[in-house]
Coordinates of C-alpha atoms and ligand atoms in Angstrom, one line a residue:
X1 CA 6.5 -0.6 -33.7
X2 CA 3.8 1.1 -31.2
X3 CA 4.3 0.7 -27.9
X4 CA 1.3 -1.7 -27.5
X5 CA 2.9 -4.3 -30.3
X6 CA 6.5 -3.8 -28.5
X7 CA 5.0 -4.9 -25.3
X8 CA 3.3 -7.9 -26.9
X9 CA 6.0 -9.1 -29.0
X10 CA 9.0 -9.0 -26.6
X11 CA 10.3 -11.9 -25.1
X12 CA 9.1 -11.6 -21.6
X13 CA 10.1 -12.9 -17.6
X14 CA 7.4 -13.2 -15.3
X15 CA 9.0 -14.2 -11.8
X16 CA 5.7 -13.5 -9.6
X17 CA 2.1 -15.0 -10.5
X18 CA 0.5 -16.6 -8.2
X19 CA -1.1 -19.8 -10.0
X20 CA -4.9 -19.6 -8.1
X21 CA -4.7 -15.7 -8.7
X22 CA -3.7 -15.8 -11.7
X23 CA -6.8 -17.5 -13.5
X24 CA -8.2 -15.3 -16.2
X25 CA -12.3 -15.5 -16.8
X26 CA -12.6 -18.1 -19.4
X27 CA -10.7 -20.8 -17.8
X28 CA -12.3 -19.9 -14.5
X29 CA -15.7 -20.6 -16.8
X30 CA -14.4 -23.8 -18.2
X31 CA -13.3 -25.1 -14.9
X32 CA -16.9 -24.4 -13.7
X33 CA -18.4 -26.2 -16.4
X34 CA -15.7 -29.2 -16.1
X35 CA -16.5 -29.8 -12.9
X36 CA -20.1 -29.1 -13.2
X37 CA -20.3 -32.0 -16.1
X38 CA -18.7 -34.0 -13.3
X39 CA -21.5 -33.5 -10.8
X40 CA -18.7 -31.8 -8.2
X41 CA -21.1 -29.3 -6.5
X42 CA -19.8 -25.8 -7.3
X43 CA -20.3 -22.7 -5.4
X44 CA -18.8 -20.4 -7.6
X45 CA -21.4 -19.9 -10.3
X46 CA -22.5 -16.6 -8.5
X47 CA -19.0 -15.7 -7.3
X48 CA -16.9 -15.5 -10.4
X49 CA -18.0 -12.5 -11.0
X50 CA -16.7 -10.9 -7.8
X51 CA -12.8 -12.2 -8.5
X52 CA -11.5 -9.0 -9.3
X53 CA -10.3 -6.0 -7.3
X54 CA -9.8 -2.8 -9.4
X55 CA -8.8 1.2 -8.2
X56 CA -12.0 2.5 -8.2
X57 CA -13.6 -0.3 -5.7
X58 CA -13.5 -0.1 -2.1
X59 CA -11.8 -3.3 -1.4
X60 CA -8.4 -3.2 0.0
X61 CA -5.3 -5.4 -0.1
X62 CA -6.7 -7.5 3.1
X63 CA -9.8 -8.4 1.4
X64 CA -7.9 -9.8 -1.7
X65 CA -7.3 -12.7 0.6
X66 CA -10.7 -14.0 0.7
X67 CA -11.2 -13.9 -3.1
X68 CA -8.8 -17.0 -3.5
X69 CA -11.3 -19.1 -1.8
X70 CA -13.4 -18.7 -5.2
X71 CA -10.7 -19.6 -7.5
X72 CA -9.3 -22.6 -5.0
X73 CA -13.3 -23.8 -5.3
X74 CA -12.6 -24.2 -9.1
X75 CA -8.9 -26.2 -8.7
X76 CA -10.0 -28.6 -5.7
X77 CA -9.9 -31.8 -8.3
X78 CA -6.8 -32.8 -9.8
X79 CA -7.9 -32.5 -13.4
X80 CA -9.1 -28.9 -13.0
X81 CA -6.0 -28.5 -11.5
X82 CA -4.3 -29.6 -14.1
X83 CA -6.3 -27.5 -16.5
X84 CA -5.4 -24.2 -14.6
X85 CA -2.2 -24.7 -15.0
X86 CA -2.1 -25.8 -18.3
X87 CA -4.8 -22.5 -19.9
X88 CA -2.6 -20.3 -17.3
X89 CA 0.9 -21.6 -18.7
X90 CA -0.7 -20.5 -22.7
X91 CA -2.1 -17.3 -21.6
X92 CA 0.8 -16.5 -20.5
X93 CA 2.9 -18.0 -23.5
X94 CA 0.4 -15.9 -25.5
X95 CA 1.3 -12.9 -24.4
X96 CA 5.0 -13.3 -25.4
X97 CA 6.1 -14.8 -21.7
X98 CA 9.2 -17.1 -22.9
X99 CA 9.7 -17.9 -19.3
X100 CA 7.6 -18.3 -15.9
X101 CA 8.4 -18.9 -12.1
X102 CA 4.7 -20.0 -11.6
X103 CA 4.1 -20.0 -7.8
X104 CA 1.2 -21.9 -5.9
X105 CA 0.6 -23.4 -2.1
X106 CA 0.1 -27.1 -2.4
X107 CA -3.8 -27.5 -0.3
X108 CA -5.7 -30.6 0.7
X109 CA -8.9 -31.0 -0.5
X110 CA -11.5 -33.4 -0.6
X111 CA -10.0 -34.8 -3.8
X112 CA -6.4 -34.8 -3.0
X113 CA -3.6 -34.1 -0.3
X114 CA -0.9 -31.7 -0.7
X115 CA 1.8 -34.1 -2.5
X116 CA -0.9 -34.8 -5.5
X117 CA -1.8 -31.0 -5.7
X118 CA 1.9 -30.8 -5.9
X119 CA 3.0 -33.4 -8.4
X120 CA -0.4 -33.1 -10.5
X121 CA 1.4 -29.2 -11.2
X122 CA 4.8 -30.4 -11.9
X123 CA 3.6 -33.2 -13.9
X124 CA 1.8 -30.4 -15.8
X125 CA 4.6 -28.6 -16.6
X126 CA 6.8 -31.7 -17.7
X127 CA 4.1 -33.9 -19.8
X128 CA 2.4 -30.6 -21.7
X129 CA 4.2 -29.1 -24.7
X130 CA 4.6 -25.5 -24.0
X131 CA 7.0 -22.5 -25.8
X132 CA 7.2 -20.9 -22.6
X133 CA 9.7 -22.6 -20.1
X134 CA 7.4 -23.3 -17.0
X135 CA 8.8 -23.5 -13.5
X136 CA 7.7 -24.2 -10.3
X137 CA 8.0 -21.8 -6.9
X138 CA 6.4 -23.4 -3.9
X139 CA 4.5 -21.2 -1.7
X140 CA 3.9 -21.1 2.4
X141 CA 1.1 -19.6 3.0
X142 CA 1.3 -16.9 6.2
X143 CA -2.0 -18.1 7.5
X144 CA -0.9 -21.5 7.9
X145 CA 2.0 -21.6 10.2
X146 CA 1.2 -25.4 11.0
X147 CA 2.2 -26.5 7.4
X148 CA 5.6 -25.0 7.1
X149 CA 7.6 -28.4 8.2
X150 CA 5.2 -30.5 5.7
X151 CA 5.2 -28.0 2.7
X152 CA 9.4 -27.3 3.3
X153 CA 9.4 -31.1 3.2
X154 CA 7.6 -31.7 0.0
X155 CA 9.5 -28.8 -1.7
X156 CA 12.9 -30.3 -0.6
X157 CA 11.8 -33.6 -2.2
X158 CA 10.3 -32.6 -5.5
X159 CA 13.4 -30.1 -5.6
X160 CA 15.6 -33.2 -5.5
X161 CA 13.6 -35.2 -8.0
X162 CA 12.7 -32.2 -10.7
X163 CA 15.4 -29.8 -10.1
X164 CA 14.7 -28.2 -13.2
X165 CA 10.9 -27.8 -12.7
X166 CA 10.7 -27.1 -9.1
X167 CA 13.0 -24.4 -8.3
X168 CA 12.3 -22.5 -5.9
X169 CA 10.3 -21.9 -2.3
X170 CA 8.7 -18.6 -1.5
X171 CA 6.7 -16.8 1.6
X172 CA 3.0 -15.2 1.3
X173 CA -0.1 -14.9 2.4
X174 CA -2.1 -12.5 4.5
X175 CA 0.6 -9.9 5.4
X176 CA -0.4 -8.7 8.6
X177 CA -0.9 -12.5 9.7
X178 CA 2.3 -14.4 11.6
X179 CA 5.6 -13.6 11.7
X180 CA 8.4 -14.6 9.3
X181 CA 10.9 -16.0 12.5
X182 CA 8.5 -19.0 12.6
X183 CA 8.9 -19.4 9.0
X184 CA 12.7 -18.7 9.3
X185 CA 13.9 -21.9 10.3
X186 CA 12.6 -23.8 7.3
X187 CA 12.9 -21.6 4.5
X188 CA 16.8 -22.0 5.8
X189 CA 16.2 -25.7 5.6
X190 CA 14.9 -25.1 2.2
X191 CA 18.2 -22.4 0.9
X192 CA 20.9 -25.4 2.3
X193 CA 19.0 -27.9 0.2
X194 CA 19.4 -26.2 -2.7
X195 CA 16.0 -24.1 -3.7
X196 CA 16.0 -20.1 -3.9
X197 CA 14.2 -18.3 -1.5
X198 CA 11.8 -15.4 -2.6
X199 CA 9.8 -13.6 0.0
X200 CA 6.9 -11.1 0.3
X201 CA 8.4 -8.3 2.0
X202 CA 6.9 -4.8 2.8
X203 CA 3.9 -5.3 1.3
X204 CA 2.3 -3.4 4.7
X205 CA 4.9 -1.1 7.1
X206 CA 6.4 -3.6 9.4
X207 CA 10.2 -2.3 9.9
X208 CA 10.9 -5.2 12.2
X209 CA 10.0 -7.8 10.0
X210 CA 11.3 -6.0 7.0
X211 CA 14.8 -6.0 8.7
X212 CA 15.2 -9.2 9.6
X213 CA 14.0 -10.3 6.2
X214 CA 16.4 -8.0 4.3
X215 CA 19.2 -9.7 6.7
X216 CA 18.3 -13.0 6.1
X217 CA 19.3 -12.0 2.0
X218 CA 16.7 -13.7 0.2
X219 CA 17.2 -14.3 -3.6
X220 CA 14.5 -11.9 -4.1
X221 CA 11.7 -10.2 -2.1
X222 CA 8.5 -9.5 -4.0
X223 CA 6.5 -6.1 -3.9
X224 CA 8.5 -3.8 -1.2
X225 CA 6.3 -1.2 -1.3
X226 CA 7.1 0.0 2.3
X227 CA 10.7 0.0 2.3
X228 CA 11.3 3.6 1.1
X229 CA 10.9 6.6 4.0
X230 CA 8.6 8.1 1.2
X231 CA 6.3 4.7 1.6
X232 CA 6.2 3.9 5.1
X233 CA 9.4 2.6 5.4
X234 CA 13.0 4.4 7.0
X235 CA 16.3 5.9 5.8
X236 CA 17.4 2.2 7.6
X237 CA 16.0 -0.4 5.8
X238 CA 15.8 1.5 2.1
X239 CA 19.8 1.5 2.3
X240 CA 19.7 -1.8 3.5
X241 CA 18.1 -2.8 0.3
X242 CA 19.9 -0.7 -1.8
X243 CA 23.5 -1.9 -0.4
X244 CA 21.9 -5.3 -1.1
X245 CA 21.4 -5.2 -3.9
X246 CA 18.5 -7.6 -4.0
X247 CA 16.2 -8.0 -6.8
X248 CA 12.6 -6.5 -6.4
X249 CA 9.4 -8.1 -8.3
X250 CA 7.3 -4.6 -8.6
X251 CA 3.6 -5.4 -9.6
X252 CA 2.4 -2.4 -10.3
X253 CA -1.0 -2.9 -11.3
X254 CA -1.5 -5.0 -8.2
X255 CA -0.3 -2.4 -5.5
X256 CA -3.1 -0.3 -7.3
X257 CA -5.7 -1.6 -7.6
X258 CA -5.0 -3.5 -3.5
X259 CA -4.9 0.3 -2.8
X260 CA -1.7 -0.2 -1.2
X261 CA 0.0 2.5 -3.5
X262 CA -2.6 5.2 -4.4
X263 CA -1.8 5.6 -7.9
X264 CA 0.8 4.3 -11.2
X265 CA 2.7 7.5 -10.8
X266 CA 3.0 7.0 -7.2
X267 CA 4.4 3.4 -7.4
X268 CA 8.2 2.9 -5.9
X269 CA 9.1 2.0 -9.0
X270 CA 10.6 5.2 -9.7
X271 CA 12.6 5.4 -6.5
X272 CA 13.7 1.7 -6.9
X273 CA 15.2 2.0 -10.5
X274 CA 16.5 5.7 -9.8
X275 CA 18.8 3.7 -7.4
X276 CA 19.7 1.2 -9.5
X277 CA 18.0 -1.4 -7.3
X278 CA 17.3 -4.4 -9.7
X279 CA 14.0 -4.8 -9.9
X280 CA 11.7 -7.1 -12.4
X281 CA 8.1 -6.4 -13.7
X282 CA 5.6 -9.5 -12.4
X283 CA 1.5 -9.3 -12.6
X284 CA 0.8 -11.0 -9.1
X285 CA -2.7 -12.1 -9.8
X286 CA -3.8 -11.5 -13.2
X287 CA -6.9 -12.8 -12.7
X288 CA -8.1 -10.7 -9.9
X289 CA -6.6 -7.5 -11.2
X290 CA -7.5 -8.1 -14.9
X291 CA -3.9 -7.7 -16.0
X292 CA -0.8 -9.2 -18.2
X293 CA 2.8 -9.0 -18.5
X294 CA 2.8 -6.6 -21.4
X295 CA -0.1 -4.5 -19.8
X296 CA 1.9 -3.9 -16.5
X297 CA 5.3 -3.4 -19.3
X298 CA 3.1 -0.6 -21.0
X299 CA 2.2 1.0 -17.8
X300 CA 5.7 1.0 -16.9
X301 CA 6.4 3.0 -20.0
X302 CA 4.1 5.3 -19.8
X303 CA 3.7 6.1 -16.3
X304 CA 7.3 6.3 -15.8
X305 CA 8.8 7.7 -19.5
X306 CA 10.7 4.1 -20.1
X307 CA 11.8 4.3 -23.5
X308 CA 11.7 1.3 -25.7
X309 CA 15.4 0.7 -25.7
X310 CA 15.2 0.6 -22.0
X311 CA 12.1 -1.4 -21.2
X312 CA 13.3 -4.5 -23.4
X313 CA 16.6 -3.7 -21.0
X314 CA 14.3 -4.2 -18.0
X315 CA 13.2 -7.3 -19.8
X316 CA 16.6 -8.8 -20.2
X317 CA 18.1 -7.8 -16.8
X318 CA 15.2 -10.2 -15.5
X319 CA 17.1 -13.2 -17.1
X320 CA 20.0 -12.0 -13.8
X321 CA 17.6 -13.1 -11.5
X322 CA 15.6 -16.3 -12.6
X323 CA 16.2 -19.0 -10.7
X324 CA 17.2 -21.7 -12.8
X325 CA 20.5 -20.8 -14.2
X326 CA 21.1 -22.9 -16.8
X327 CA 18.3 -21.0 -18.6
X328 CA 19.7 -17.7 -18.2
X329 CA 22.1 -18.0 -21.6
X330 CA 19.1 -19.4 -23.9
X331 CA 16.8 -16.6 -22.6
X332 CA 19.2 -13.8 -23.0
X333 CA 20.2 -14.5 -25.9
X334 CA 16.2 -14.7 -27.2
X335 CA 16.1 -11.3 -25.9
X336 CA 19.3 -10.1 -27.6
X337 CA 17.6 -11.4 -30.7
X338 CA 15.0 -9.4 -30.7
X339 CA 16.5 -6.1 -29.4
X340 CA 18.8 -6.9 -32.6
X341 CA 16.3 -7.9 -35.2
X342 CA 14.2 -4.6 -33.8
X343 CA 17.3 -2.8 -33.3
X344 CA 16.5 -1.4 -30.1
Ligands
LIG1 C1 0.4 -12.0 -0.6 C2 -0.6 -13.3 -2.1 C3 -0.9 -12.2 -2.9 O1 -1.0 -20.2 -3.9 O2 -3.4 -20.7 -4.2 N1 -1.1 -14.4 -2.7 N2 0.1 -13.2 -1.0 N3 0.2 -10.8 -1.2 C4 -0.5 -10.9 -2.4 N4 -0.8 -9.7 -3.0 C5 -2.0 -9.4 -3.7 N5 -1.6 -12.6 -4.0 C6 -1.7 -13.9 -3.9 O3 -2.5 -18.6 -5.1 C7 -3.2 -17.8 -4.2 C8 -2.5 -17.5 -3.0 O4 -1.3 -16.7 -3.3 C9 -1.0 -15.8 -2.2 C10 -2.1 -16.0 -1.1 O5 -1.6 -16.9 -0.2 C11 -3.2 -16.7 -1.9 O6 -4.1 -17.5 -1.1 P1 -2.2 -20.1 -4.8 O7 -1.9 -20.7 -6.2

C-alpha cells in the first residue's frame, strides 16, 4: 500500500478542528447559495476566496483571526449551521476519520442566541446518521472574557444532558489577547462538573501563562509550539511538560502556513515524540489551510521518516487520549483491525 492510500484508509482521530475553520470550499459555496435562496444578505460572495492562509503568503498567525468572521457570515442561521456541521462531519468521515472531538464557540447572531447555536450542533450530531462518531468540545473564545460564566454555564448543562455528545470544554482565540487566570476559575467549574479541559497553550512565547497552564494539568493542551528552549520556550516549562506527561495536538500544517514554525522540518514534532511526549496529529482549520487528516498524517511521514508501522501507532495511541472513554475499546480495536488485516 503507498503511503498516500495508507493515510487515507486508516482509521483516523482528529481531537482539534475548529468547526467555523474547518469549512472546506464547497460547503462554504453551498451555504452561500442556501442562504442566498433565502434572501439572508451575504457578504461573503467576494470574501470566500480570501479564507485561506498558506506558507508562501504574508499573513501571519494574528491575522488568521479575522478570517473566521467570513466563515461565521455563512453559519449565522441555524440551518446553515446545521449544514456545516453535517458536510464538515462527512468530509471528515470521508477521509477515513472514525472519530471527531469537533470544537466550536457557541455566538449570538441575529438568528439565534448562544443556547440554539449550541443545541442546533448537538442535535446535529445525534439526529444525522454518520460512520464517524461526532463529539462535541465547547470553545471560549480569548477575546471574549465577558462570556466565560454564560458559555461554562451552557457547557455544564448540555454536558449533563448529552454526556456522550458534549464532552468536553476548551480555551482559544486570539493568543496574545487576555489572560488564562480570568478563564481559570470556570474551566475549574467546568473539570468538577465532569467535562475535560483542552487548552491552547504556547501557541506565541508567553512562559508565564505557559506555566500556570501546564500546572493547572489540563487533559490536553493544543499546539505548544513554544514550550521547547529550541522554540521560544525554557529548559523550565519543556520538562514540565515532559514530566507531565500531557498529551499534545501538533497541527503541523497550521503552524506553517500561520508562520508560527518556519517550516515541516522545523515543527516540534520531532522534539516532542523524541521524548516520548504523547502527542496526537489534528488539522486545526482545514478550511483556511486547505488541509486533512491524512494530508497532515503524510506530512508527518515524510517530513519526519515515520514508518508505516509507526504512524498507524500514532494513530492508535490517539484513542489514550479521547475524551469519551467508553469509546476508547471500539476505536482501538478498529485500529488493531486494520494494522492486522494490513499487517503493519
Ligand atoms: C487559536 C483558533 C485557531 O469556534 O467559530 N481558532 N484559536 N488558535 C488557532 N490557530 C490557528 N484556529 C481557530 O471556529 C473558529 C474559532 O476557533 C478559534 C478562534 O477563536 C476562531 O474564531 P468556531 O467554530
Amino acid at each position: 500500500m503507498n503511503l498516500d492510500t495508507l493515510c487515507r484508509e486508516m482509521p483516523k482521530i482528529e481531537l482539534h478542528a475548529h468547526l467555523n475553520g474547518s469549512l472546506s470550499r464547497s460547503t462554504m459555496l453551498s451555504l452561500q447559495r442556501y442562504l442566498a435562496d433565502l434572501g439572508i444578505k451575504d457578504k461573503t460572495n467576494v470574501f470566500i476566496n480570501e479564507f485561506q492562509m498558506s506558507s508562501g503568503d504574508s499573513k501571519t498567525l494574528l491575522d488568521a483571526f479575522s478570517l473566521f468572521t467570513i466563515a461565521h457570515e455563512l453559519t449565522s442561521v441555524p440551518e446553515s449551521l446545521a449544514m456545516a456541521t453535517d458536510m464538515t462531519l462527512r468530509e471528515f468521515e470521508e477521509d477515513g476519520c472514525c472519530y471527531i472531538e469537533l470544537r466550536s464557540t457557541p455566538r449570538q447572531t441575529p438568528h439565534m442566541t448562544h443556547k440554539q447555536y449550541l443545541e442546533t450542533i448537538v442535535q446535529t450530531m445525534r439526529n444525522e446518521k454518520f460512520s464517524i462518531i461526532p463529539c462535541l468540545i465547547i470553545s471560549i473564545n480569548r477575546s471574549s472574557p465577558n462570556d466565560v460564566e454564560m458559555i461554562t454555564n451552557l457547557a455544564i448543562e448540555y454536558h449533563r444532558k448529552y454526556p456522550d455528545t458534549v464532552v468536553g470544554i476548551e480555551l482559544s482565540g486570539n493568543p496574545a489577547v487576555g489572560r488564562f487566570s480570568h478563564f481559570l476559575p470556570s474551566l475549574t467549574r467546568a473539570r468538577e462538573a465532569g467535562l475535560k479541559v483542552t487548552l491552547h497553550c504556547g501557541e506565541i512565547p508567553n512562559q508565564q501563562e505557559i506555566t500556570e497552564m501546564l500546572k493547572f494539568r489540563p487533559e490536553r493542551i493544543g499546539h505548544g509550539v513554544c514550550i521547547h528552549p529550541n522554540y521560544g520556550g525554557n529548559e523550565e516549562i519543556w520538562q514540565l511538560l515532559c514530566k507531565s506527561q500531557i498529551p499534545v495536538e501538533l497541527c503541523l500544517t497550521s503552524n506553517v502556513n500561520t508562520k508560527s514554525t518556519p517550516s515541516y522540518s522545523a515543527h516540534h514534532f520531532k522534539e516532542l515524540y523524541n521524548a516520548n511526549v504523547p502527542i496526537v496529529l489534528g488539522t486545526d482549520d482545514k478550511g483556511i489551510f486547505a488541509t486533512s487528516l491524512s494530508q497532515e498524517y503524510r506530512i508527518c511521514a515524510e517530513t519526519f521518516g515515520i514508518d508505516p508501522s509507526k504512524l498507524v501507532r500514532l494513530s492508535l495511541r490517539a484513542c489514550d487520549y479521547i475524551f469519551s472513554h467508553d469509546k476508547k475499546k471500539t476505536l482501538s480495536d478498529r485500529i488493531l483491525n486494520f494494522i492486522n488485516k494490513n499487517a503493519l
